Coordinates of C-alpha atoms in Angstrom, one line a residue:
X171 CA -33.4 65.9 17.5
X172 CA -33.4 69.4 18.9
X173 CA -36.0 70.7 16.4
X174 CA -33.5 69.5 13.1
X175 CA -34.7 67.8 10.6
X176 CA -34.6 63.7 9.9
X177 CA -32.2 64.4 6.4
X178 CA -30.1 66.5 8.5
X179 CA -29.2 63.9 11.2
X180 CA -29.1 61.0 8.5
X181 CA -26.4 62.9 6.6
X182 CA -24.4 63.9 10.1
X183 CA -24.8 60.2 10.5
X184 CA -23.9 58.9 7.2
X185 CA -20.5 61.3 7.3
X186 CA -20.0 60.1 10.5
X187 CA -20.1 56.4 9.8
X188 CA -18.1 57.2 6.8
X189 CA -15.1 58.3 8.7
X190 CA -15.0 54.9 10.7
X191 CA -14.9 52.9 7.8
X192 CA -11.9 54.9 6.5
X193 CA -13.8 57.0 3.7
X194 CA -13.4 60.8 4.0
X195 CA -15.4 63.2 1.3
X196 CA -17.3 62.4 -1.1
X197 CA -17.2 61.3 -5.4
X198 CA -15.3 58.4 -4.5
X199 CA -12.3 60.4 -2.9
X200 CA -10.3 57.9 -1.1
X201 CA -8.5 60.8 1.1
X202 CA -10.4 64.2 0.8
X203 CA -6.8 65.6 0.3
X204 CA -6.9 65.6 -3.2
X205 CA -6.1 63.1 -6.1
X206 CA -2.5 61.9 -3.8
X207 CA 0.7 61.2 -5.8
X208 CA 2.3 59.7 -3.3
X209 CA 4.3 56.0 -3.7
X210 CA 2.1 53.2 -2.8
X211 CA 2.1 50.9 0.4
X212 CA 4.1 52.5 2.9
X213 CA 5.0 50.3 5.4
X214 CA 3.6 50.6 9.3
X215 CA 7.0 51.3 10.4
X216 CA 7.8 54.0 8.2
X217 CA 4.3 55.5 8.3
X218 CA 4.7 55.9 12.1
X219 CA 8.6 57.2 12.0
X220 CA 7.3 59.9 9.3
X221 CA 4.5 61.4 11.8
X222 CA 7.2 62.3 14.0
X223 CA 7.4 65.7 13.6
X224 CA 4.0 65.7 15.4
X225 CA 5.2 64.8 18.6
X226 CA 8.1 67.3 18.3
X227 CA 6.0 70.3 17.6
X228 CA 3.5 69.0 20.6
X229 CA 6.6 69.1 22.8
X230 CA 7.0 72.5 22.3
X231 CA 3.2 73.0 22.3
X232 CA 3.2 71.7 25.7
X233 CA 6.1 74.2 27.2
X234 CA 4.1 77.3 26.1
X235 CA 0.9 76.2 27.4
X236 CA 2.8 75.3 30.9
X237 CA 5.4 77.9 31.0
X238 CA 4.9 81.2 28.8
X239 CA 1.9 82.4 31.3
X240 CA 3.9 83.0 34.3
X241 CA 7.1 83.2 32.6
X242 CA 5.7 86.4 30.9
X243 CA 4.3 87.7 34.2
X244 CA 8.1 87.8 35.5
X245 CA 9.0 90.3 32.3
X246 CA 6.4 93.4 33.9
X247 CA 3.5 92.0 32.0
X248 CA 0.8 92.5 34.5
X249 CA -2.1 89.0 35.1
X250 CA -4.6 91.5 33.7
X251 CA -2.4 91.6 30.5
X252 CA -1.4 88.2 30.2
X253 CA -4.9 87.1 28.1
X254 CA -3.6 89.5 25.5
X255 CA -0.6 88.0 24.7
X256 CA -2.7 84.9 23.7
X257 CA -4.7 86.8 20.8
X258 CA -2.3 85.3 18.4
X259 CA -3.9 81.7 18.4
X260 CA -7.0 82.3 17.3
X261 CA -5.6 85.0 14.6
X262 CA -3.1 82.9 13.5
X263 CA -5.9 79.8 13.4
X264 CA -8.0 81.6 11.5
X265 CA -5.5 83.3 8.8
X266 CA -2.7 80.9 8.9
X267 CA -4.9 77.8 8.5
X268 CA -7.2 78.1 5.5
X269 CA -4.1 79.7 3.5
X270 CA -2.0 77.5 4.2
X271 CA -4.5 74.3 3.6
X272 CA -5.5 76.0 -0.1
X273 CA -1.6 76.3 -0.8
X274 CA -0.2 72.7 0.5
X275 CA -3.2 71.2 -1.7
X276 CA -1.8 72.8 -4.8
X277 CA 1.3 73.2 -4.1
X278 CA 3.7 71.9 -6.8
X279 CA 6.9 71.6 -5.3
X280 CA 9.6 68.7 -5.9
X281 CA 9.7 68.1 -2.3
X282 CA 5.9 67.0 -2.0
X283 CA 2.6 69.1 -1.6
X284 CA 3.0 69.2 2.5
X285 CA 6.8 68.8 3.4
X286 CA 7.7 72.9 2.1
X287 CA 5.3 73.8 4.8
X288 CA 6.7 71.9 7.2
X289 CA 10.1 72.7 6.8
X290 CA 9.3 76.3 6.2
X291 CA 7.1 76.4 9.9
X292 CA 9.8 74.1 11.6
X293 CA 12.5 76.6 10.8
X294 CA 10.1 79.4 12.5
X295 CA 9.4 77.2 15.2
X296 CA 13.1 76.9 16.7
X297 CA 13.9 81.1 15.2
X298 CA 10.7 81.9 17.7
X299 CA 11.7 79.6 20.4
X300 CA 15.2 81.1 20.7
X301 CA 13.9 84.5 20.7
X302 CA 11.7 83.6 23.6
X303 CA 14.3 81.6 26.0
X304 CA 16.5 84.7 25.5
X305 CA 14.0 87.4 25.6
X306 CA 15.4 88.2 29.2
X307 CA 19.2 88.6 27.6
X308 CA 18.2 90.2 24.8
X309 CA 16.4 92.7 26.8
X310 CA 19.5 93.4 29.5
X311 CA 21.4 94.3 25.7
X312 CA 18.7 96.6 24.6
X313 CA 18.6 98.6 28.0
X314 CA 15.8 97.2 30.0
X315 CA 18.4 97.3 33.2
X316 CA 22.1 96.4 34.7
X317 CA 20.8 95.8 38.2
X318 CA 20.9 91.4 38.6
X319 CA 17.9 89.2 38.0
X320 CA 17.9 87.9 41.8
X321 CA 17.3 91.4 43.3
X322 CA 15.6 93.0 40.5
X323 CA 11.8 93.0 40.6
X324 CA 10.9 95.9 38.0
X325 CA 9.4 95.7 34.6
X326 CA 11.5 94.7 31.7
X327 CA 9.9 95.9 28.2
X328 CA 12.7 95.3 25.6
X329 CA 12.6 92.1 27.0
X330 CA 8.9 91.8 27.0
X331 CA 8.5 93.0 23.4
X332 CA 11.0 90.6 22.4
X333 CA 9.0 87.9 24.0
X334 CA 5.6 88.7 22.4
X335 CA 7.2 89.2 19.1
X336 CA 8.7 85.3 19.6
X337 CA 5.3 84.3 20.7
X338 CA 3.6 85.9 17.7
X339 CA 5.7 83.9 15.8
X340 CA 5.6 81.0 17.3
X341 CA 1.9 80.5 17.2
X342 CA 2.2 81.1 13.5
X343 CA 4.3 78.8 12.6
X344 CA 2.8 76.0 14.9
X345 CA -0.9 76.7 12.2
X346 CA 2.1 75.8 10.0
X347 CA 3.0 73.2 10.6
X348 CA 0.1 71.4 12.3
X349 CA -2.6 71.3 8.8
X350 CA 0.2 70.0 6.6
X351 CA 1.3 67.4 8.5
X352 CA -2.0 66.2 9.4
X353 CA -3.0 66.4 5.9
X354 CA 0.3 64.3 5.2
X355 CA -0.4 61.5 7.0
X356 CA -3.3 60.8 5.7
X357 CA -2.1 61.0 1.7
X358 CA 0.4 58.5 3.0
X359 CA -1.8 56.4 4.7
X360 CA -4.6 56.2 2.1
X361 CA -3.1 53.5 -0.5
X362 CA -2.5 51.0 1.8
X363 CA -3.5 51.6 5.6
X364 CA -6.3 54.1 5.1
X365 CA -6.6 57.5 6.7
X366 CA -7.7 56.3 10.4
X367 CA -4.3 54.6 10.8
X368 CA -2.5 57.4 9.9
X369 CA -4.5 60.3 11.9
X370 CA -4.1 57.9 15.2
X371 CA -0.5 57.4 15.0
X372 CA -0.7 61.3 14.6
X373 CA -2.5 61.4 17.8
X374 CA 0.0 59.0 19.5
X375 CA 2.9 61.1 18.8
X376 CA 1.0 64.3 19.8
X377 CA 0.3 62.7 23.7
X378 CA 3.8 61.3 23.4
X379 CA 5.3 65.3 22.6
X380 CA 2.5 66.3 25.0
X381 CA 3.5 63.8 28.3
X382 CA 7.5 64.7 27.4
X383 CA 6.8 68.3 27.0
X384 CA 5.6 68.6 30.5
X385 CA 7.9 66.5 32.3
X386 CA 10.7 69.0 30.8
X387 CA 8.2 72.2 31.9
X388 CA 8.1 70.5 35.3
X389 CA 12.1 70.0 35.6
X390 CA 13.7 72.5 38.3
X391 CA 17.1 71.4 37.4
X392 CA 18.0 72.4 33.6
X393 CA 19.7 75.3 35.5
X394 CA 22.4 73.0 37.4
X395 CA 22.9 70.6 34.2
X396 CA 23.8 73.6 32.5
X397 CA 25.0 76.5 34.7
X398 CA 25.8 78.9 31.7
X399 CA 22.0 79.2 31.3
X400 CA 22.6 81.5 34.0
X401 CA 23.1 85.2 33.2
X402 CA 22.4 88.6 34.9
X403 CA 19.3 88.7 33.4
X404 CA 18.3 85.3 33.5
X405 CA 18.5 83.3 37.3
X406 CA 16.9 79.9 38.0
X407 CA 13.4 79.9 37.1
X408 CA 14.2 81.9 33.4
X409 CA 17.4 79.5 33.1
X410 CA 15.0 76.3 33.2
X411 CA 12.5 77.7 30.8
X412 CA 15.7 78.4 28.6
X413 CA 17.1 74.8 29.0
X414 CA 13.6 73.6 28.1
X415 CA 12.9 75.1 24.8
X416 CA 16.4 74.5 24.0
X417 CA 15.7 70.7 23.8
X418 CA 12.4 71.7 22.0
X419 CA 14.8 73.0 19.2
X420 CA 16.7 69.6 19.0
X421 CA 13.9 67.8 19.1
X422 CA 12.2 69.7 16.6
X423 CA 15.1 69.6 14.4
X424 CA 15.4 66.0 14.6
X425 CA 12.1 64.8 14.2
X426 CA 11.2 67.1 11.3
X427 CA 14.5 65.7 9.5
X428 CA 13.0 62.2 10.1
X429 CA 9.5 63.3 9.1
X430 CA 11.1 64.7 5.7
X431 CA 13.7 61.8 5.3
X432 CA 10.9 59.1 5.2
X433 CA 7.4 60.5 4.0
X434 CA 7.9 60.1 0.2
X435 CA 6.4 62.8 -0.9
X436 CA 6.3 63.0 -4.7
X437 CA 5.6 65.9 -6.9
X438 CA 1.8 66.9 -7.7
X439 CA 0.8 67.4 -11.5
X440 CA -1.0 70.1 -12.5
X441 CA -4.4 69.9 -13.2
X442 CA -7.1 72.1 -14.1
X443 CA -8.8 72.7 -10.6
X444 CA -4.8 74.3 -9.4
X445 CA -4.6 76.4 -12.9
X446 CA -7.7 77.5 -12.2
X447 CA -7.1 78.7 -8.6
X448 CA -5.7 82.0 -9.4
X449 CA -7.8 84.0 -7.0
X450 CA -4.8 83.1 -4.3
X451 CA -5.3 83.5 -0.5
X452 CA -8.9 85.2 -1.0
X453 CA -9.8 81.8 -2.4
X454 CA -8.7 79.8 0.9
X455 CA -11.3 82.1 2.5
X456 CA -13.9 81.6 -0.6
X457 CA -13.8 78.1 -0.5
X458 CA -14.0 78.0 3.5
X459 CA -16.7 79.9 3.6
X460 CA -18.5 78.4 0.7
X461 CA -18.3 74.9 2.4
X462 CA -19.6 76.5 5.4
X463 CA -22.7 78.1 2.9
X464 CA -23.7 74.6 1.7
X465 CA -23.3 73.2 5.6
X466 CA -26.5 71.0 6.4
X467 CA -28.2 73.3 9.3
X468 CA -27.5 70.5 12.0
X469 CA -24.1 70.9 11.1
X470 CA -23.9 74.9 12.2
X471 CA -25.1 73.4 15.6
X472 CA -22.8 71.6 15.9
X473 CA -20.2 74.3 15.2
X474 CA -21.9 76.3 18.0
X475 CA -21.9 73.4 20.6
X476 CA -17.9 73.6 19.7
X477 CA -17.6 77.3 20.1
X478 CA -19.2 77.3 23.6
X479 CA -17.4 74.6 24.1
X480 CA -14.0 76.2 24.1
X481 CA -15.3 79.6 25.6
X482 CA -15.4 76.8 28.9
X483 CA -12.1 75.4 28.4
X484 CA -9.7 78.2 27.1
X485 CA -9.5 80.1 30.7
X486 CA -8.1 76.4 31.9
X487 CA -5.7 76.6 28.9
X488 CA -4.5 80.0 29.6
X489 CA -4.3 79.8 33.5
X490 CA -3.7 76.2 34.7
X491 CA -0.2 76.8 35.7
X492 CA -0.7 80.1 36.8
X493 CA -3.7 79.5 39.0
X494 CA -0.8 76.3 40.6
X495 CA 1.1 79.0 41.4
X496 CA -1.4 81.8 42.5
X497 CA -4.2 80.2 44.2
X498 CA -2.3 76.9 45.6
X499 CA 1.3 77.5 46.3
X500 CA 0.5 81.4 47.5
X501 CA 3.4 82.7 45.0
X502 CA 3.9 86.0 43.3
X503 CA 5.7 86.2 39.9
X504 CA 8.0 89.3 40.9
X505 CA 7.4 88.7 44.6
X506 CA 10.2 89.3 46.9
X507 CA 12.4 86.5 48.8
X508 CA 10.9 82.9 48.8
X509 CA 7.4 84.1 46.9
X510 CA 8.9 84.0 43.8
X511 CA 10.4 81.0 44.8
X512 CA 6.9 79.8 45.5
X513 CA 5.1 80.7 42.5
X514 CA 7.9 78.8 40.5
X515 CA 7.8 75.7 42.4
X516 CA 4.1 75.8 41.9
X517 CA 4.2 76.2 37.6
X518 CA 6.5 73.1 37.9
X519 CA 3.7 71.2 39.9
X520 CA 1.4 72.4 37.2
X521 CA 3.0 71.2 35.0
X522 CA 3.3 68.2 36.2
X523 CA -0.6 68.0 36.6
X524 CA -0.4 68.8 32.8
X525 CA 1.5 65.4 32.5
X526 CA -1.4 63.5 34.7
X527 CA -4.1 65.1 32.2
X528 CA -2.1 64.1 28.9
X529 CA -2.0 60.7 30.8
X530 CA -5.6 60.5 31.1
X531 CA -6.4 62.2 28.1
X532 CA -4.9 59.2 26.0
X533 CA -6.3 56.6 28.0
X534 CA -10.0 57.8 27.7
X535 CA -9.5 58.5 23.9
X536 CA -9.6 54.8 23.5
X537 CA -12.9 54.5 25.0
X538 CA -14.6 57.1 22.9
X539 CA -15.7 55.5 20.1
X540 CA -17.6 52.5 22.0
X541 CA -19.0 55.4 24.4
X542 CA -20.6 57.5 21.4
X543 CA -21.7 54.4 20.0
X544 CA -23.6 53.1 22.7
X545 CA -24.8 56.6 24.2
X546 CA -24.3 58.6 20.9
X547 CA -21.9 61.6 20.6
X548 CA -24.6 64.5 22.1
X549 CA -24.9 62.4 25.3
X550 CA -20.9 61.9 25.5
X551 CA -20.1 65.6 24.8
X552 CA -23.1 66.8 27.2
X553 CA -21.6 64.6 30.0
X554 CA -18.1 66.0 29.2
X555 CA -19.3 69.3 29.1
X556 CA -20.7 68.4 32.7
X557 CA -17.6 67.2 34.2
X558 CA -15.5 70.5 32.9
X559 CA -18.4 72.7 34.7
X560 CA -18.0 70.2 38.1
X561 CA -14.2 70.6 37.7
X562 CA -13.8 74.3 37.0
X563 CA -16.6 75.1 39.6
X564 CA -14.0 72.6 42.0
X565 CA -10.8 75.0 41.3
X566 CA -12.6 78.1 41.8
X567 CA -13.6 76.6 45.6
X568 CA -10.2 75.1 46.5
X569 CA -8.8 78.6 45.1
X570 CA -10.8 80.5 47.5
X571 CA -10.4 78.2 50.0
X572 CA -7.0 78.4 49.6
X573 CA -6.4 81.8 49.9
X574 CA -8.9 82.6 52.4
X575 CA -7.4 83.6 55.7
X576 CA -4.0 83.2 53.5
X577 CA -1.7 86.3 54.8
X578 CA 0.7 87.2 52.1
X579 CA 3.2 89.5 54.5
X580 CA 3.9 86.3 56.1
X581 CA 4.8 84.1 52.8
X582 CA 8.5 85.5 52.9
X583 CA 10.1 82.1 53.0
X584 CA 9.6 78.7 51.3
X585 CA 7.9 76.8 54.8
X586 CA 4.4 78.8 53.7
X587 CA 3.8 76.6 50.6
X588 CA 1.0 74.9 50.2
X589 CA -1.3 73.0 51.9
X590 CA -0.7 68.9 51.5
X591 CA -4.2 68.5 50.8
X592 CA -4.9 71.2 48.6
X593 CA -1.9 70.2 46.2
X594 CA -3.2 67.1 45.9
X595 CA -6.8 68.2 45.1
X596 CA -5.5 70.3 42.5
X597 CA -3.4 67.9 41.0
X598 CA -6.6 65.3 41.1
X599 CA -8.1 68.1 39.2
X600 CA -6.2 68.5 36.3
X601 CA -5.9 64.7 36.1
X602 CA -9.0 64.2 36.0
X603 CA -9.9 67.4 33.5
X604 CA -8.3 64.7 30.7
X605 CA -11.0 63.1 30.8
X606 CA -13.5 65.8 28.9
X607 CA -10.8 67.2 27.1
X608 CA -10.3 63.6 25.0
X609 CA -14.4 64.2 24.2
X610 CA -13.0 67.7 23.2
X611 CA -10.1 66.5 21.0
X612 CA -12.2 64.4 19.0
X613 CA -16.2 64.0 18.7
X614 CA -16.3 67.6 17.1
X615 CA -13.5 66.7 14.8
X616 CA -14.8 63.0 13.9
X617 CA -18.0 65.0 12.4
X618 CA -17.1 68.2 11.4
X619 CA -14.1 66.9 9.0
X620 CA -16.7 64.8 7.3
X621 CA -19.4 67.2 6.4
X622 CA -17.0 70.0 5.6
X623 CA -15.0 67.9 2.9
X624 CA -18.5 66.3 1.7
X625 CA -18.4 69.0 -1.1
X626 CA -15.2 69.7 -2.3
X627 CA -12.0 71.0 -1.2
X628 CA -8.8 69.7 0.4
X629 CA -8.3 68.3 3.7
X630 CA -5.9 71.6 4.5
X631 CA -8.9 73.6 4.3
X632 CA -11.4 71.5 6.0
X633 CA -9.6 71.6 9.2
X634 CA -10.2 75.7 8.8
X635 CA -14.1 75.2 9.2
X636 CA -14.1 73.6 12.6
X637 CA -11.4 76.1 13.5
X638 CA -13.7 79.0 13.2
X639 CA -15.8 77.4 16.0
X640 CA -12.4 77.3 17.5
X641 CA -10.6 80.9 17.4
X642 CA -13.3 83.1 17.9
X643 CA -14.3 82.3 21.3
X644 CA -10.5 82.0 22.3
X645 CA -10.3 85.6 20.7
X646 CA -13.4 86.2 23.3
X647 CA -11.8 85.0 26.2
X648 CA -8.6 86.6 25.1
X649 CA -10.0 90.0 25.1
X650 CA -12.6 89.7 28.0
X651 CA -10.0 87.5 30.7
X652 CA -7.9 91.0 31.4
X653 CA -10.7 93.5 32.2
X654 CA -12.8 91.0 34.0
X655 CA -9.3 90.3 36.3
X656 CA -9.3 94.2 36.4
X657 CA -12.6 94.7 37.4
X658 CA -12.9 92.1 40.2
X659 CA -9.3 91.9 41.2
X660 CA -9.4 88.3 42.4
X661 CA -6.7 86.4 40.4
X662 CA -7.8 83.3 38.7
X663 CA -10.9 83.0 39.8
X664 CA -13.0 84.8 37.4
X665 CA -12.0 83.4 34.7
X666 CA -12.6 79.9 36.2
X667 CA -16.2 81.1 37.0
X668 CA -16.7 82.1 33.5
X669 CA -15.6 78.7 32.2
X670 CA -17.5 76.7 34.4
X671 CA -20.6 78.6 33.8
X672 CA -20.0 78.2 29.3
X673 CA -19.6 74.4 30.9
X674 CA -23.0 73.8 31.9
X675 CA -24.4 75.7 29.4
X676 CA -23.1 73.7 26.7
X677 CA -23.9 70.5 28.4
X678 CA -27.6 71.4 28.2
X679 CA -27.2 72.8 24.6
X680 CA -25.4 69.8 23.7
X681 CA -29.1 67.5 24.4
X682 CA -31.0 70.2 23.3
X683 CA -28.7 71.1 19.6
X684 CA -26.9 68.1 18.4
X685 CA -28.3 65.1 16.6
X686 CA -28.4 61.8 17.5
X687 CA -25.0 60.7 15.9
X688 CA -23.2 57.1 17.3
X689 CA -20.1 56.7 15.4
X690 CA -16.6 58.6 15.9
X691 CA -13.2 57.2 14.9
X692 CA -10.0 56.7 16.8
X693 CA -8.2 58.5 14.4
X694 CA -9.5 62.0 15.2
X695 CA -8.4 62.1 18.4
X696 CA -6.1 65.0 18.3
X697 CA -4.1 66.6 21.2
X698 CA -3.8 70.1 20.5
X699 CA -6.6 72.8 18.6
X700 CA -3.4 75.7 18.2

């Protein structure tokens, strides 16, 4: 029981059973969102259409995991640099989230508690998106240079600064988007369906927007469908990113419409707890950090298991494509003749090994909940925790591997791409990387949202509590990825090495700190922690 006490694991357990029987938070709350004043019995059909903003936003999600690595290594941002651009996530998931949760669970609007919020991020969302696609063009206006995109290999910072700004943005509005609209689903689902139905359809649309994300990052040809994506500052490569995000913004636009069309949102009343609530956003962060006060002390281990948990995956987050292109396909971002080339061809391969993790990702989600029962949740996450490690260590081999004896003066034209053999390794290995990262997506979440709403407090802010497990060691890695890259001057290797080594100590902390816990639900599997 690693040292906690037997109350401690009985009330993990009792939360935990809880959220399989479809009961979330306690005094008889049928919902922990709140008293819902919502209409009644929607039906299956309309419950699923609704959540389909989810899958839009994922699609988009998916793009700037895939793409916005090397895409802003081509704009003069150095690999060293590139971790910094990231900081945004966990600042926006930790400021965005709770304030946004306190408001959509008081908000009194005609058009529903959670549906301003989504409109409102939405709208962000495709403003951001534009701004990066055309970061490039935008930057050519401002003065970055008149010499053509094909010959040019120089650094462009108007264009740079655009882009950061757009992905500032973007990350910001994703945190607001993502709480409301899981909160959402399950106010809708509650009266008739109950909230596991309506938190797996929003997984199901989250690996749908995930799998059509990446086949749309992994498309070479948006370019020749639609030649005037070409400009002087924007040739192939930049042109398909463009063509890509473009569809994000239709896709966005028309699954938010459906999502406010159909939810049925109906005004909240007033009542004493939201006229009381005057203290504003300092109270999102008071009642957050007053749920995490009255946590049970198993309950901050299991928050630590989480945060040592992402400290292993967020270097594969950050660098997966980029490592494809690196380590694998022997490409430069800015290199000259067919390395860029290269280094293209090989995001697009990433991303396709993106594709083959969503793929398994979805399929192993299925299995969880039998798995945790029968071997109970610390054994599950320890084993997942020991495949990442296995994994990571595996890239960091086939990297070196790769590049040893690897000659870059002679990777001038397209014929020194990869190795056969190494390309399919690689891609094995983000396939098979799906697998822990379902364990990730959803035994933390199947506890933590339980004990956090235990005593009091919307749903919008109990998503902020595991996020705190979340952003700070994303911030970590953020801040620590660069100078390490700096210091050892070896790519993505480091960072790799880092991450495989949080891996296996978190499988061992996993036995050692978590209690013996069985149940998790399929409705918290979730594809995305933003």
């Amino acid at each position: 029981m690693g040292g906690h006490s037997k109350e401690d694991a009985r009330r993990l357990e009792w939360a935990t059973l809880n959220l399989e029987r479809g009961v979330v938070g306690g005094g008889g709350e049928t919902t922990g969102y709140g008293n819902a004043s919502l209409k009644p019995a929607i039906g299956l059909v309309r419950l699923f259409s609704a959540c389909m903003v989810s899958g839009g936003i994922q699609y988009g999600w998916a793009l700037q995991l895939s793409l916005l690595s090397p895409y802003s290594q081509t704009l003069g941002i150095s690999h060293s640099y590139v971790s910094l651009t990231w900081i945004c996530g966990p600042i926006a998931g930790f400021v965005v989230q709770p304030i946004v949760g306190y408001y959509s669970d008081r908000c009194t609007s005609k058009m529903g508690r959670r549906r301003p919020f989504i409109l409102a991020g939405c709208i962000i969302i495709c403003l951001s998106v534009l701004m990066i696609g055309f970061s490039a063009d935008i930057g050519r206006r401002l003065g970055d240079t008149t010499e053509h995109c094909s010959t040019f290999t120089g650094s462009r910072w108007y264009a740079a600064a655009v882009y950061i700004v757009g992905f500032w943005f973007l990350d910001f509005a994703n945190n607001t988007v993502q709480g409301p609209a899981r909160a959402m689903m399950a106010d809708l689902a509650a009266g008739h369906h109950g909230p596991n139905v309506g938190q797996a359809i929003f997984s199901l649309w989250m690996a749908l927007g995930s799998v059509l994300g990446y086949l749309a990052g992994a498309n070479a040809k948006w370019h020749e469908w639609f030649p005037w994506l070409k400009t002087a500052a924007c040739c192939d490569a930049c042109a398909n990113l463009k063509g890509a995000f473009l569809t994000a913004v239709v896709l966005i636009v028309v699954t938010m419409s459906a999502t406010l069309w159909l939810a049925g949102e109906e005004q909240k009343q007033l009542d004493k707890d939201d006229v009381d609530a005057s203290g504003g956003a300092c109270s999102a962060f008071v009642d957050l950090f007053k749920c995490l006060k009255n946590l049970p002390p198993a309950m901050f281990s299991v928050l630590a298991v989480t945060a040592v948990t992402w400290l292993a995956w967020f270097p594969f987050f950050q660098y997966n494509t980029d490592w494809m292109g690196r380590e694998i396909f022997h490409g430069e971002p800015q290199g000259a003749g067919g390395k860029a080339d290269l280094y293209n061809a090989g995001v697009r391969e990433g991303a396709v090994g993106l594709l083959l993790c969503s793929v398994a990702l979805g399929v192993t989600s299925l299995l969880i909940p039998k798995l945790c029962r029968k071997l109970t949740s610390r054994v599950v996450w320890s084993v997942s925790n020991l495949m990442v490690f296995i994994l990571m260590a595996a890239m960091v081999i086939l990297g070196i591997v790769s590049m040893k004896g690897y000659q870059p003066s002679l990777a001038a034209t397209l014929s020194a791409g990869p190795n056969h053999s190494f390309r399919a390794g690689a891609l094995a290995i983000f396939a098979f990387i799906g697998i822990p990262q379902a364990v990730l997506y959803s035994v933390p979440w199947a506890v933590a949202s339980e004990v956090a709403a235990k005593d009091g407090g919307g749903q919008g802010l109990t998503i902020g509590v595991l996020n705190i497990a979340i952003v700070l060691p994303q911030l970590v890695i953020a801040l620590g990825a660069g100078p390490i890259d700096g210091a050892f001057n070896k790519g993505n290797t480091p960072a790799f090495g880092i991450g495989a080594v949080f891996a296996f100590i978190c499988a061992v902390l996993a036995l050692i700190l978590l209690p013996r816990t069985r149940g998790v639900s399929n409705a918290t599997v979730m594809a995305g922690g933003h």
